[in-house]
Short mmCIF file of C-alpha atoms in Angstrom, two decimals:
data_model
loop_
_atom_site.label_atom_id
_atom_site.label_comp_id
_atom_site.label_asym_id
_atom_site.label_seq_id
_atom_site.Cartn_x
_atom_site.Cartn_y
_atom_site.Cartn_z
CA UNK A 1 -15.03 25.11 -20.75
CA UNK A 2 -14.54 21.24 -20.49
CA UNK A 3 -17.84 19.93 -20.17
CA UNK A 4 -18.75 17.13 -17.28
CA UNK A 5 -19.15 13.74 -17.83
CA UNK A 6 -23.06 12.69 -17.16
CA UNK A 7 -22.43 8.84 -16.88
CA UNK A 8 -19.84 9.64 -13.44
CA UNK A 9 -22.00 12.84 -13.13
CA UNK A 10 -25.27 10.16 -12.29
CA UNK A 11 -22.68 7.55 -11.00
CA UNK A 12 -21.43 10.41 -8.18
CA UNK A 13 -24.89 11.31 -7.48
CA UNK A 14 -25.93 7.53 -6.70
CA UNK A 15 -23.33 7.59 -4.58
CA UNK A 16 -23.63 10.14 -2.62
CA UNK A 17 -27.50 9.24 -2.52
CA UNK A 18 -26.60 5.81 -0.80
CA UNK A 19 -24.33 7.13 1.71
CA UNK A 20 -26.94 9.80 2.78
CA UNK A 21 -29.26 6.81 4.30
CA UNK A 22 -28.67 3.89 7.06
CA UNK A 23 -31.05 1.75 5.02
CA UNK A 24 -30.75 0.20 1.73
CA UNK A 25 -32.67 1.45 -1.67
CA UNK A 26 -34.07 -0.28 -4.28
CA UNK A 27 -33.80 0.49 -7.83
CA UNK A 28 -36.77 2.39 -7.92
CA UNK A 29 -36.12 4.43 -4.60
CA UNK A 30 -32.52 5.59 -6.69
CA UNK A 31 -33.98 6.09 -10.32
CA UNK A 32 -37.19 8.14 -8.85
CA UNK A 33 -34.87 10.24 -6.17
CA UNK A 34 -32.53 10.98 -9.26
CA UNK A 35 -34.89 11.73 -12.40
CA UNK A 36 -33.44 8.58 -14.28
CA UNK A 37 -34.89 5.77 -16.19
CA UNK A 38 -34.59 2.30 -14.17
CA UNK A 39 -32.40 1.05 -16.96
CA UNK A 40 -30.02 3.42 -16.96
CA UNK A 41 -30.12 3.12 -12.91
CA UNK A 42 -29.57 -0.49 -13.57
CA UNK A 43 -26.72 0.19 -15.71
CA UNK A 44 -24.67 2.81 -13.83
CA UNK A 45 -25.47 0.59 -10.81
CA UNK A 46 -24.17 -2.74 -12.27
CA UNK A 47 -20.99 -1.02 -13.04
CA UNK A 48 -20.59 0.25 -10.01
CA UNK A 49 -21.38 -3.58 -7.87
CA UNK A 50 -18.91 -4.63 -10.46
CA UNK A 51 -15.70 -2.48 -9.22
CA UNK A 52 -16.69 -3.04 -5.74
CA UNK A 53 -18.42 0.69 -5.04
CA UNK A 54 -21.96 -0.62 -4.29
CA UNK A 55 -23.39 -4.00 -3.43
CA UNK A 56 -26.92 -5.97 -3.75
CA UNK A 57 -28.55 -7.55 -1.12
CA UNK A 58 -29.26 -11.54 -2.27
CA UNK A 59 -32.28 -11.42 -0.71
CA UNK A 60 -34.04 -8.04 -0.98
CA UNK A 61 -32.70 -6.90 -4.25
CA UNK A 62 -31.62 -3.25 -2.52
CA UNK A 63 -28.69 -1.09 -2.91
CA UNK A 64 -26.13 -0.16 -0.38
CA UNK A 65 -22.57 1.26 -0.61
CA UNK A 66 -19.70 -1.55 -1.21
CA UNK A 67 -16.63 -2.16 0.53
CA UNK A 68 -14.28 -1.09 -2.03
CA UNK A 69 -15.12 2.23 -1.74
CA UNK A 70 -15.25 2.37 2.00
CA UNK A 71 -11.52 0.57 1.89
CA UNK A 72 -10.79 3.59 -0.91
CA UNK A 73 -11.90 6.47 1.62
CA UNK A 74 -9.86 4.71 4.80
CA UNK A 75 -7.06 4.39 2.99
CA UNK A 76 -6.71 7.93 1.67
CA UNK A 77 -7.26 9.57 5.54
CA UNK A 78 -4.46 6.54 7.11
CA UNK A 79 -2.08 7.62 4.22
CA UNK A 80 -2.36 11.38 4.18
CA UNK A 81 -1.75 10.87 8.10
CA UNK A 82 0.86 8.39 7.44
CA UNK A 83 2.66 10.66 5.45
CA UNK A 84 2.28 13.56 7.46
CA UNK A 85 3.56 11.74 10.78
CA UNK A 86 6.69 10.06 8.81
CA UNK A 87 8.14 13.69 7.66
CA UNK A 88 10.88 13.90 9.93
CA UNK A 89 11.38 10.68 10.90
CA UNK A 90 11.96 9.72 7.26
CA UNK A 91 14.10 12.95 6.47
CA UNK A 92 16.50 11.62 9.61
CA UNK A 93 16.72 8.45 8.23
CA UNK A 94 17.88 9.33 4.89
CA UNK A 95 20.65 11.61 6.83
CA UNK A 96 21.52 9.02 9.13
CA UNK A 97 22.18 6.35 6.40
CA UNK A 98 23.25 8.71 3.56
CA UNK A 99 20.11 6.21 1.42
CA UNK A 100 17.25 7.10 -0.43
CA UNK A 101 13.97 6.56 2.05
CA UNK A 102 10.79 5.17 1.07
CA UNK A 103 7.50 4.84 2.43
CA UNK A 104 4.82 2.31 0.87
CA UNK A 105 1.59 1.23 1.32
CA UNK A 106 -0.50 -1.50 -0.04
CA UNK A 107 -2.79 -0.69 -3.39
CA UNK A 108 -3.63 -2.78 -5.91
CA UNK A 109 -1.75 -5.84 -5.72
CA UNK A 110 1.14 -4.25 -4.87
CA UNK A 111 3.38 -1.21 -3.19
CA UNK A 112 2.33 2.67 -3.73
CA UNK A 113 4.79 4.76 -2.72
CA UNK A 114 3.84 7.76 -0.89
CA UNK A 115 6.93 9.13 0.01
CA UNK A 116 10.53 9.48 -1.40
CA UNK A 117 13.43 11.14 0.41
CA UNK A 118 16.27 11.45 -1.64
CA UNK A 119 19.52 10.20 -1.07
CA UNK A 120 21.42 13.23 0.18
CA UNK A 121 23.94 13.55 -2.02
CA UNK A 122 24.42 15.46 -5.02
CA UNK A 123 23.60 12.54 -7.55
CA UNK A 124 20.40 13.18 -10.32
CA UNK A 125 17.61 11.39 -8.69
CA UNK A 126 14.15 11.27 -9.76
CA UNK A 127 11.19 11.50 -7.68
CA UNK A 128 9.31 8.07 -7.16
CA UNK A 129 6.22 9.13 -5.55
CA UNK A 130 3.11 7.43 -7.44
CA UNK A 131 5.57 4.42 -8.25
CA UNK A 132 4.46 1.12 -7.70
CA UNK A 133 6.47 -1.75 -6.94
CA UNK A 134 6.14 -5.54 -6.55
CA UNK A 135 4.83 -7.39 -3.20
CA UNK A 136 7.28 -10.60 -4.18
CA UNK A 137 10.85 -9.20 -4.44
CA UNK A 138 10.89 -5.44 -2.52
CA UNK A 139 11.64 -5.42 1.24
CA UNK A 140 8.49 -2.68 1.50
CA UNK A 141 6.28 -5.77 -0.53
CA UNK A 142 7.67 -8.35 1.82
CA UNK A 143 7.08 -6.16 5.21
CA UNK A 144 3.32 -5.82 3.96
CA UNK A 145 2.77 -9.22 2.89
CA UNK A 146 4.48 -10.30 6.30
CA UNK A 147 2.36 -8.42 8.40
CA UNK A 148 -0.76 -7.68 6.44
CA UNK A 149 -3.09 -10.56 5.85
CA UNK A 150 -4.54 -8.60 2.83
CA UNK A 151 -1.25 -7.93 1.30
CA UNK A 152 -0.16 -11.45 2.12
CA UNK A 153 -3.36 -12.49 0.22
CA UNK A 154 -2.78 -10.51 -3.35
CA UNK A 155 0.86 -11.91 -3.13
CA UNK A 156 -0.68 -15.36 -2.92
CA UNK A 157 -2.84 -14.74 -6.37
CA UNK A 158 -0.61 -12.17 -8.02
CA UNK A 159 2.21 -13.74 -10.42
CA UNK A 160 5.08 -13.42 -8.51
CA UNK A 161 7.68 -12.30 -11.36
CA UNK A 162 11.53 -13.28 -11.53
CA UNK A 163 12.83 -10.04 -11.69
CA UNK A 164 16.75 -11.21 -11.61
CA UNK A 165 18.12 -14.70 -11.09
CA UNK A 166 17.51 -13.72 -7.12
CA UNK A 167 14.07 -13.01 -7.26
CA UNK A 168 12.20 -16.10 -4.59
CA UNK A 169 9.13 -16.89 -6.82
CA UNK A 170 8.26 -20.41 -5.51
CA UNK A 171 5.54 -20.12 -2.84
CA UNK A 172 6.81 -22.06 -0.01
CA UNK A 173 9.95 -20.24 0.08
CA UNK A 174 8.56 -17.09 -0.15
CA UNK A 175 6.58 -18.12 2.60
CA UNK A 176 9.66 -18.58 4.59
CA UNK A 177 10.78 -15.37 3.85
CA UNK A 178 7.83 -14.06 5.61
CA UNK A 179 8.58 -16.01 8.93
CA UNK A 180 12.10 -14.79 8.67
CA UNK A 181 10.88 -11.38 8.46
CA UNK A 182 8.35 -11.47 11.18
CA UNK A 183 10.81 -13.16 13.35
CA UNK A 184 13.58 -10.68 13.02
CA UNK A 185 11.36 -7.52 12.10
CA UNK A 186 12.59 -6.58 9.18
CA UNK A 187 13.00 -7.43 5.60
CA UNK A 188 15.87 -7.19 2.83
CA UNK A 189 16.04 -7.05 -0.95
CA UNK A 190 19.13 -7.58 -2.62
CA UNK A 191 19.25 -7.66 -6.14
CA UNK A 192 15.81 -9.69 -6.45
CA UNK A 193 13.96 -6.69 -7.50
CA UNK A 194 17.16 -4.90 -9.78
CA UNK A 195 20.46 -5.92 -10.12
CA UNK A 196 23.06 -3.88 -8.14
CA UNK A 197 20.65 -2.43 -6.15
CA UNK A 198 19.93 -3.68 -1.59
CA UNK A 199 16.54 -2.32 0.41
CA UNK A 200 15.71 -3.06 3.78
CA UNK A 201 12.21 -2.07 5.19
CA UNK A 202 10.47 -2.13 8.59
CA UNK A 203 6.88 -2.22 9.37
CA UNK A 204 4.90 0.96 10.47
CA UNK A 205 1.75 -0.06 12.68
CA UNK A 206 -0.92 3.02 14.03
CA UNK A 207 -2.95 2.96 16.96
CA UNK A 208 -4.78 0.12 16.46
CA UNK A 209 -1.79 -2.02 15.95
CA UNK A 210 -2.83 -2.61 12.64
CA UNK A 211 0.40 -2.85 9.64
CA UNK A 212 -0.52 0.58 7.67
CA UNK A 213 2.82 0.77 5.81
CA UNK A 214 6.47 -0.07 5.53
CA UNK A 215 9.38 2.64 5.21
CA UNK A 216 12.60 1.71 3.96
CA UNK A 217 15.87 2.59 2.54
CA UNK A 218 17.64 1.84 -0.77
CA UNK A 219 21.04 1.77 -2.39
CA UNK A 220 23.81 0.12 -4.10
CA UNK A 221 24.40 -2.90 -3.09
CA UNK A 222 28.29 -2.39 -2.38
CA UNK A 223 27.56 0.06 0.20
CA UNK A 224 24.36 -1.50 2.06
CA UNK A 225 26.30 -5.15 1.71
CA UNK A 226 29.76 -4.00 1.66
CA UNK A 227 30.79 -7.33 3.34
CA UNK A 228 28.25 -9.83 2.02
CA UNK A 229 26.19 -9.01 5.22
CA UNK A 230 24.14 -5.89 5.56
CA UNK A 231 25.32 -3.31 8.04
CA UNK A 232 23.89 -3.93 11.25
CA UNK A 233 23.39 0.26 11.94
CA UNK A 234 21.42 0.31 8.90
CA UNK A 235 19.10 -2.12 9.82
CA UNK A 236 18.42 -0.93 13.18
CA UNK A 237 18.14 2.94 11.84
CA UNK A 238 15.16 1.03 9.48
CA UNK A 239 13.45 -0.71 12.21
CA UNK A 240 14.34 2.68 15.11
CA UNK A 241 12.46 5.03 11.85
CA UNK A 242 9.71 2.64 11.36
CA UNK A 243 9.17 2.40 15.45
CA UNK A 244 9.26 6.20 15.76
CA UNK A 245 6.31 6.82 13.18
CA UNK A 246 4.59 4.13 14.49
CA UNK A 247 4.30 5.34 18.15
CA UNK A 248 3.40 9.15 16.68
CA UNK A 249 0.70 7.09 15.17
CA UNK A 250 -0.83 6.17 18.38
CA UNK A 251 0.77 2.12 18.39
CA UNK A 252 2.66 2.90 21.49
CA UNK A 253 6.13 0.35 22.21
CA UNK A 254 6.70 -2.54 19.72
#
């Protein structure tokens, strides 16, 4: 039998000891309630301000949870509901446009994706769920940093890569990609990201109105830009898919 870690082991139960309380601890209050030595509080609970998962009050000194982990635990209810709302919607859309379908949500300076219909054909594909790609260049990035002011924030300090001789890396343009996709509710990536290869995404919004995720489609650029444009039904099966999960998830008309 594997045995347990005791650093996370202690880290878990500090944890779990701050979110059992409304008011703040002190290092004393968490190294007595736990049976540890105050330095080796100190130390799990340095490491732990560090990443975000707890934070110190400047002028008492005390303990509370941080906002990183709060942002962790809201984001894994909004996607599991995400996911579960954009089933059929998403399995439509890759019908209707005969494209792969993805959804993505932010994480880490860039895209997660969380769900991946495959193009229904009879072509080897390979599942993409877990895969990450960049805010910069993808239409799913570019719907996010468009609508979300923290996605539109980690483009700003992440390096924003050329990918292909496409790829807009210069700030101010980029920035004027984001108008043009507010403006017309929808955003496109052809060949910045891969050569050969056109997206287009829509925004997904829940209840709140709030941006939560972007679901798109993807495929060779000869068939989504057959005539140097991208087909018009495409683009408003992206946008109808990405207003359809959106009003399951409470965000009424857009």
């Amino acid at each position: 039998m594997a045995r347990n870690i005791q650093s996370l082991e202690r880290a878990a139960a500090m944890l779990r000891l701050l979110a059992g309380g409304e008011r703040r601890l002190g290092l004393s209050d968490i190294a007595s309630s736990l049976g540890l030595a105050k330095g080796t509080a100190h130390g799990i609970l340095r490491t732990l301000q560090q990443e975000g998962f707890v934070e110190q009050d400047d002028t008492s000194g005390r303990y509370q949870l941080g906002a990183e982990l709060l942002r962790l635990g809201t984001t894994y209810l909004d996607v599991h509901e995400l996911r579960a709302r954009a089933l059929v919607w998403t399995d439509d859309l890759a019908r209707s446009s005969g494209e792969s379908v993805y959804l993505g949500v932010l994480h880490q300076q860039g895209v997660l994706i969380v769900h991946h219909v495959f193009r229904p054909d009879d072509s080897r594909q390979v599942l993409e769920i877990g895969a990450m790609q960049p805010l910069h260049s993808t239409a799913l990035g570019k719907v996010l940093s468009a609508y979300d002011p923290v996605a539109h924030s980690e483009a700003l300090e992440t390096e924003r890569k050329a990918f292909t001789d496409r790829t807009v890396s210069d700030w101010n343009d980029f920035e004027h990609l984001l108008d043009l996709t507010r403006a017309r509710g929808y955003a496109a990536d052809v060949e910045e990201t891969w050569e050969g290869v056109a997206s287009i995404a829509a925004p997904i919004h829940d209840r709140r109105r709030m941006p939560v995720g972007a679901v798109g489609i993807t495929g060779a650029v000869e068939r989504l830009r057959p005539d140097g444009e991208l087909r018009p039904e495409l683009i408003a099966a992206v946008r109808d898919c990405a207003r359809a999960v959106s009003r399951d998830l409470g965000a009424g008309r857009f």
